[in-house]
Coordinates of C-alpha atoms in Angstrom, one line a residue:
X18 CA 77.8 -21.5 -26.4
X19 CA 77.1 -20.3 -30.1
X20 CA 74.5 -17.9 -30.6
X21 CA 71.5 -19.2 -32.3
X22 CA 67.5 -19.3 -32.7
X23 CA 66.0 -22.6 -32.5
X24 CA 62.0 -22.9 -33.6
X25 CA 60.7 -25.4 -31.1
X26 CA 57.4 -25.2 -31.7
X27 CA 56.1 -23.6 -35.1
X28 CA 52.4 -23.7 -35.8
X29 CA 49.7 -21.1 -34.7
X30 CA 47.0 -22.2 -32.6
X31 CA 46.8 -24.8 -29.9
X32 CA 45.2 -27.8 -31.6
X33 CA 47.9 -30.7 -32.4
X34 CA 46.9 -33.3 -34.8
X35 CA 48.7 -36.9 -35.6
X36 CA 52.1 -36.5 -37.2
X37 CA 51.7 -32.4 -37.3
X38 CA 54.0 -29.8 -35.7
X39 CA 53.5 -28.3 -32.2
X40 CA 52.2 -24.9 -30.8
X41 CA 54.6 -21.9 -30.7
X42 CA 57.8 -21.7 -28.6
X43 CA 61.3 -20.4 -29.6
X44 CA 64.5 -20.6 -27.8
X45 CA 67.1 -17.8 -28.2
X46 CA 71.0 -18.3 -27.2
X47 CA 72.6 -14.8 -27.2
X48 CA 75.2 -13.5 -25.0
X49 CA 75.8 -16.5 -22.8
X50 CA 72.0 -16.8 -22.1
X51 CA 69.4 -19.4 -22.9
X52 CA 66.0 -17.7 -23.3
X53 CA 62.8 -19.3 -24.0
X54 CA 60.1 -17.3 -26.0
X55 CA 56.7 -18.6 -25.5
X56 CA 55.6 -22.1 -23.8
X57 CA 53.4 -23.6 -26.1
X58 CA 52.5 -27.3 -25.7
X59 CA 55.6 -29.0 -26.6
X60 CA 58.4 -26.8 -25.6
X61 CA 59.7 -29.0 -22.9
X62 CA 60.2 -31.9 -25.6
X63 CA 61.5 -29.2 -28.0
X64 CA 64.1 -27.9 -25.4
X65 CA 65.6 -31.6 -24.6
X66 CA 65.3 -32.0 -28.4
X67 CA 67.8 -29.2 -28.8
X68 CA 70.3 -30.7 -26.2
X69 CA 69.1 -28.0 -23.8
X70 CA 69.8 -29.4 -20.2
X71 CA 66.7 -28.3 -18.4
X72 CA 68.5 -27.6 -14.9
X73 CA 69.8 -24.6 -17.1
X74 CA 66.6 -22.9 -17.3
X75 CA 67.4 -19.2 -17.0
X76 CA 65.0 -16.8 -18.7
X77 CA 61.6 -17.3 -19.9
X78 CA 59.3 -14.5 -21.7
X79 CA 55.6 -14.9 -22.4
X80 CA 54.3 -12.7 -25.2
X81 CA 50.7 -13.0 -24.1
X82 CA 48.3 -15.6 -22.3
X83 CA 46.6 -17.4 -25.4
X84 CA 47.0 -21.2 -24.5
X85 CA 49.3 -22.0 -27.6
X86 CA 52.0 -19.7 -25.8
X87 CA 51.4 -20.6 -22.3
X88 CA 50.0 -23.8 -21.5
X89 CA 53.2 -25.5 -20.8
X90 CA 55.0 -22.6 -18.7
X91 CA 54.2 -24.2 -15.3
X92 CA 55.0 -27.9 -16.7
X93 CA 58.1 -27.0 -18.3
X94 CA 59.5 -25.1 -15.1
X95 CA 58.3 -28.1 -12.8
X96 CA 59.9 -30.7 -15.2
X97 CA 63.4 -28.6 -15.0
X98 CA 63.0 -28.6 -11.4
X99 CA 62.4 -32.6 -11.1
X100 CA 65.8 -32.6 -13.7
X101 CA 67.6 -30.8 -11.1
X102 CA 67.2 -27.1 -11.4
X103 CA 68.6 -25.3 -8.3
X104 CA 69.0 -21.9 -9.6
X105 CA 66.5 -19.3 -9.8
X106 CA 64.3 -18.7 -12.8
X107 CA 62.8 -15.5 -14.1
X108 CA 59.8 -15.3 -16.0
X109 CA 58.6 -12.3 -18.0
X110 CA 54.8 -12.2 -18.8
X111 CA 52.2 -9.7 -19.3
X112 CA 49.5 -8.9 -16.6
X113 CA 48.1 -12.3 -15.7
X114 CA 51.1 -14.3 -15.7
X115 CA 51.4 -14.2 -11.8
X116 CA 48.0 -15.6 -11.6
X117 CA 48.7 -18.1 -14.0
X118 CA 51.8 -19.3 -12.0
X119 CA 50.1 -19.3 -8.8
X120 CA 47.5 -21.4 -10.1
X121 CA 49.8 -23.7 -11.2
X122 CA 51.4 -24.0 -7.8
X123 CA 48.4 -24.7 -6.1
X124 CA 47.4 -27.4 -8.5
X125 CA 50.8 -29.2 -8.0
X126 CA 51.0 -28.4 -4.2
X127 CA 50.9 -32.4 -3.3
X128 CA 53.6 -33.0 -5.7
X129 CA 56.2 -30.3 -5.1
X130 CA 55.6 -30.8 -1.2
X131 CA 56.0 -34.4 -0.8
X132 CA 59.2 -34.2 -3.4
X133 CA 61.0 -31.7 -1.1
X134 CA 60.4 -34.0 1.8
X135 CA 61.0 -37.2 0.1
X136 CA 63.7 -36.2 -2.4
X137 CA 65.7 -33.4 -0.8
X138 CA 64.8 -30.7 -3.4
X139 CA 64.7 -27.1 -2.9
X140 CA 61.4 -25.3 -2.8
X141 CA 60.2 -24.8 -6.3
X142 CA 58.1 -21.6 -5.2
X143 CA 61.3 -20.1 -3.8
X144 CA 63.1 -20.4 -7.5
X145 CA 60.9 -18.7 -9.7
X146 CA 60.4 -14.9 -10.0
X147 CA 57.7 -13.5 -12.1
X148 CA 57.6 -10.2 -13.5
X149 CA 54.7 -8.7 -15.1
X150 CA 55.5 -6.3 -17.9
X151 CA 54.0 -3.7 -20.4
X152 CA 55.6 -1.5 -23.3
X153 CA 58.8 -0.2 -23.3
X154 CA 62.2 -1.5 -22.1
X155 CA 61.8 -4.4 -20.1
X156 CA 65.5 -5.1 -18.8
X157 CA 69.1 -4.4 -19.7
X158 CA 71.7 -6.4 -18.0
X159 CA 75.1 -7.6 -19.1
X160 CA 74.7 -6.2 -22.7
X161 CA 71.3 -7.8 -23.1
X162 CA 68.4 -5.6 -23.7
X163 CA 65.0 -6.6 -24.0
X164 CA 62.2 -4.4 -25.3
X165 CA 58.3 -4.5 -25.9
X166 CA 56.0 -3.2 -28.5
X167 CA 52.0 -3.4 -27.8
X168 CA 50.6 -5.2 -30.9
X169 CA 47.0 -5.5 -32.3
X170 CA 45.9 -9.2 -31.5
X171 CA 42.2 -8.6 -30.9
X172 CA 40.7 -9.2 -28.4
X173 CA 43.7 -9.7 -26.4
X174 CA 45.1 -6.3 -25.3
X175 CA 47.9 -7.4 -23.5
X176 CA 50.2 -9.0 -26.4
X177 CA 53.4 -7.6 -27.2
X178 CA 56.6 -7.9 -29.9
X179 CA 59.7 -8.4 -28.3
X180 CA 63.3 -6.9 -29.3
X181 CA 66.3 -8.6 -27.7
X182 CA 69.5 -6.3 -28.6
X183 CA 73.1 -7.8 -27.8
X184 CA 76.4 -7.3 -29.6
X185 CA 76.1 -10.5 -30.6
X186 CA 72.9 -9.7 -32.7
X187 CA 69.4 -8.6 -32.6
X188 CA 66.3 -10.3 -32.8
X189 CA 62.5 -9.2 -32.8
X190 CA 59.7 -11.7 -32.4
X191 CA 56.3 -10.0 -33.8
X192 CA 54.1 -12.1 -31.3
X193 CA 50.7 -13.0 -32.8
X194 CA 49.4 -9.6 -34.7
X195 CA 47.1 -8.2 -37.1
X196 CA 49.1 -6.4 -39.8
X197 CA 50.9 -3.8 -37.6
X198 CA 53.2 -1.2 -39.6
X199 CA 54.5 0.1 -36.5
X200 CA 56.2 -3.2 -36.0
X201 CA 58.5 -2.1 -38.8
X202 CA 60.0 1.0 -36.7
X203 CA 60.5 -1.5 -33.6
X204 CA 62.2 -3.9 -36.0
X205 CA 64.3 -1.5 -37.6
X206 CA 68.0 -3.0 -38.6
X207 CA 67.3 -6.1 -36.8
X208 CA 69.2 -9.2 -37.6
X209 CA 66.4 -11.4 -37.9
X210 CA 62.6 -10.8 -37.6
X211 CA 60.4 -13.5 -36.3
X212 CA 57.1 -12.9 -37.8
X213 CA 53.9 -14.6 -37.4
X214 CA 52.3 -15.8 -40.9
X215 CA 48.9 -16.9 -42.3
X216 CA 48.3 -18.4 -45.5
X217 CA 44.9 -17.3 -47.3
X218 CA 44.6 -20.2 -49.2
X219 CA 44.8 -22.5 -46.1
X220 CA 42.1 -20.3 -44.0
X221 CA 38.7 -21.8 -45.2
X222 CA 40.3 -25.2 -45.1
X223 CA 41.5 -24.7 -41.7
X224 CA 38.1 -23.3 -40.4
X225 CA 36.4 -26.3 -41.9
X226 CA 38.4 -28.9 -40.1
X227 CA 38.7 -27.1 -37.0
X228 CA 35.0 -26.1 -36.7
X229 CA 33.2 -22.8 -35.4
X230 CA 32.7 -21.7 -39.0
X231 CA 32.3 -18.1 -39.4
X232 CA 33.2 -17.0 -35.6
X233 CA 36.9 -18.5 -36.0
X234 CA 37.6 -17.1 -39.6
X235 CA 36.3 -13.7 -38.5
X236 CA 38.8 -14.1 -35.6
X237 CA 41.7 -15.2 -37.8
X238 CA 41.2 -12.5 -40.3
X239 CA 41.0 -9.7 -37.5
X240 CA 44.1 -11.0 -35.7
X241 CA 46.7 -12.4 -37.8
X242 CA 49.1 -11.4 -40.6
X243 CA 49.1 -12.8 -43.9
X244 CA 52.8 -14.0 -45.2
X245 CA 52.9 -11.1 -47.6
X246 CA 52.1 -8.6 -45.1
X247 CA 54.8 -9.9 -42.8
X248 CA 57.2 -9.6 -45.6
X249 CA 55.9 -5.9 -46.4
X250 CA 56.9 -5.4 -42.5
X251 CA 60.5 -6.9 -42.9
X252 CA 61.2 -4.7 -46.2
X253 CA 60.0 -1.4 -44.3
X254 CA 62.2 -2.6 -41.6
X255 CA 65.3 -3.6 -43.3
X256 CA 65.9 -6.7 -41.3
X257 CA 68.6 -9.2 -42.1
X258 CA 66.4 -12.2 -42.2
X259 CA 62.6 -12.9 -42.2
X260 CA 61.7 -16.3 -40.3
X261 CA 58.0 -16.9 -40.9
X262 CA 56.7 -18.4 -37.6
X263 CA 53.6 -19.3 -35.9
X264 CA 52.5 -20.7 -39.2
X265 CA 48.3 -20.7 -40.0
X266 CA 47.9 -23.3 -41.3
X267 CA 51.0 -25.4 -40.4
X268 CA 49.6 -29.0 -40.8
X269 CA 47.7 -28.9 -44.1
X270 CA 48.9 -31.2 -46.3
X271 CA 47.8 -29.5 -49.2
X272 CA 50.0 -26.1 -48.2
X273 CA 54.0 -26.6 -49.0
X274 CA 56.4 -24.8 -48.3
X275 CA 56.9 -23.4 -51.8
X276 CA 53.5 -21.6 -51.2
X277 CA 54.9 -19.9 -48.2
X278 CA 58.1 -18.7 -50.0
X279 CA 55.9 -17.5 -53.0
X280 CA 53.7 -15.5 -50.5
X281 CA 56.7 -13.7 -48.8
X282 CA 58.6 -13.2 -52.1
X283 CA 55.7 -10.8 -53.0
X284 CA 57.4 -8.1 -50.8
X285 CA 60.5 -9.5 -49.6
X286 CA 63.6 -10.5 -51.7
X287 CA 66.0 -11.1 -49.1
X288 CA 66.9 -14.0 -46.6
X289 CA 64.2 -15.9 -45.7
X290 CA 63.6 -19.0 -43.4
X291 CA 60.1 -20.8 -43.1
X292 CA 59.7 -22.3 -39.8
X293 CA 59.7 -25.8 -39.0
X294 CA 59.9 -27.7 -35.2
X295 CA 63.6 -27.9 -34.3
X296 CA 64.8 -25.8 -37.1
X297 CA 67.9 -23.8 -36.0
X298 CA 68.7 -20.5 -37.5
X299 CA 72.0 -18.5 -37.0
X300 CA 71.9 -15.1 -35.8
X301 CA 74.0 -13.4 -38.1
X302 CA 73.9 -15.6 -41.2
X303 CA 72.8 -13.2 -43.7
X304 CA 73.1 -15.5 -46.9
X305 CA 69.5 -15.6 -48.9
X306 CA 67.9 -18.9 -49.4

């Protein structure tokens, strides 16, 4: 297995629109591990499109419990189970993740029980371990270390940036956050910083299209990071590549990739990737775009 990052779903927010991208999820393959980061709607489709056998599901990490990051967690695991999953799966998430999983199991109890009896499947409830984490080191095993940093995403308090370190590379995910300078220290020297990004010129049109008016705009401005601010974090951190992800807006036909690039280039001259569904990023490819 070669080391790679696959951006399975690239848009910020839970709404989907005809022909548009899907909400946030990523796949990190590193050190022989397949790690799913966040499970927005479409993650199962994204993994199969990336040629990942669902029955090889191993490790899932959830950054926070907004629906565009966790809505398809249960359906992903259940679908993997129907595809032949028989090995244990660990899910790391903030407080509340265990309640989500138990609720999903309760909702699907009829289907799970009847498939165990009728199809001879192992008990899904015994295959999945949910571990709730907070800030600091989450685990270190077989040369892979995972650490978390609490970021600023009001009104959500349990929202965490993630850092994966291995001999094959270091990758940091900002999660959803307002501009948060301490993230630069957390991401220091990483090969890739995957940072959420918002484009100022698209905010008013997004609000008008979605509804909720002033309240939605207030949330966006208080809880998310403009692309040029994400670039400033990357610059201070000295990362190898900046990946703008969880794009807001991601499905505005008047917004082009060149506008994202121009915003980032105000503060970042290094290697740059603008997320798109299914896009593959090599971990240690430091060529500039």
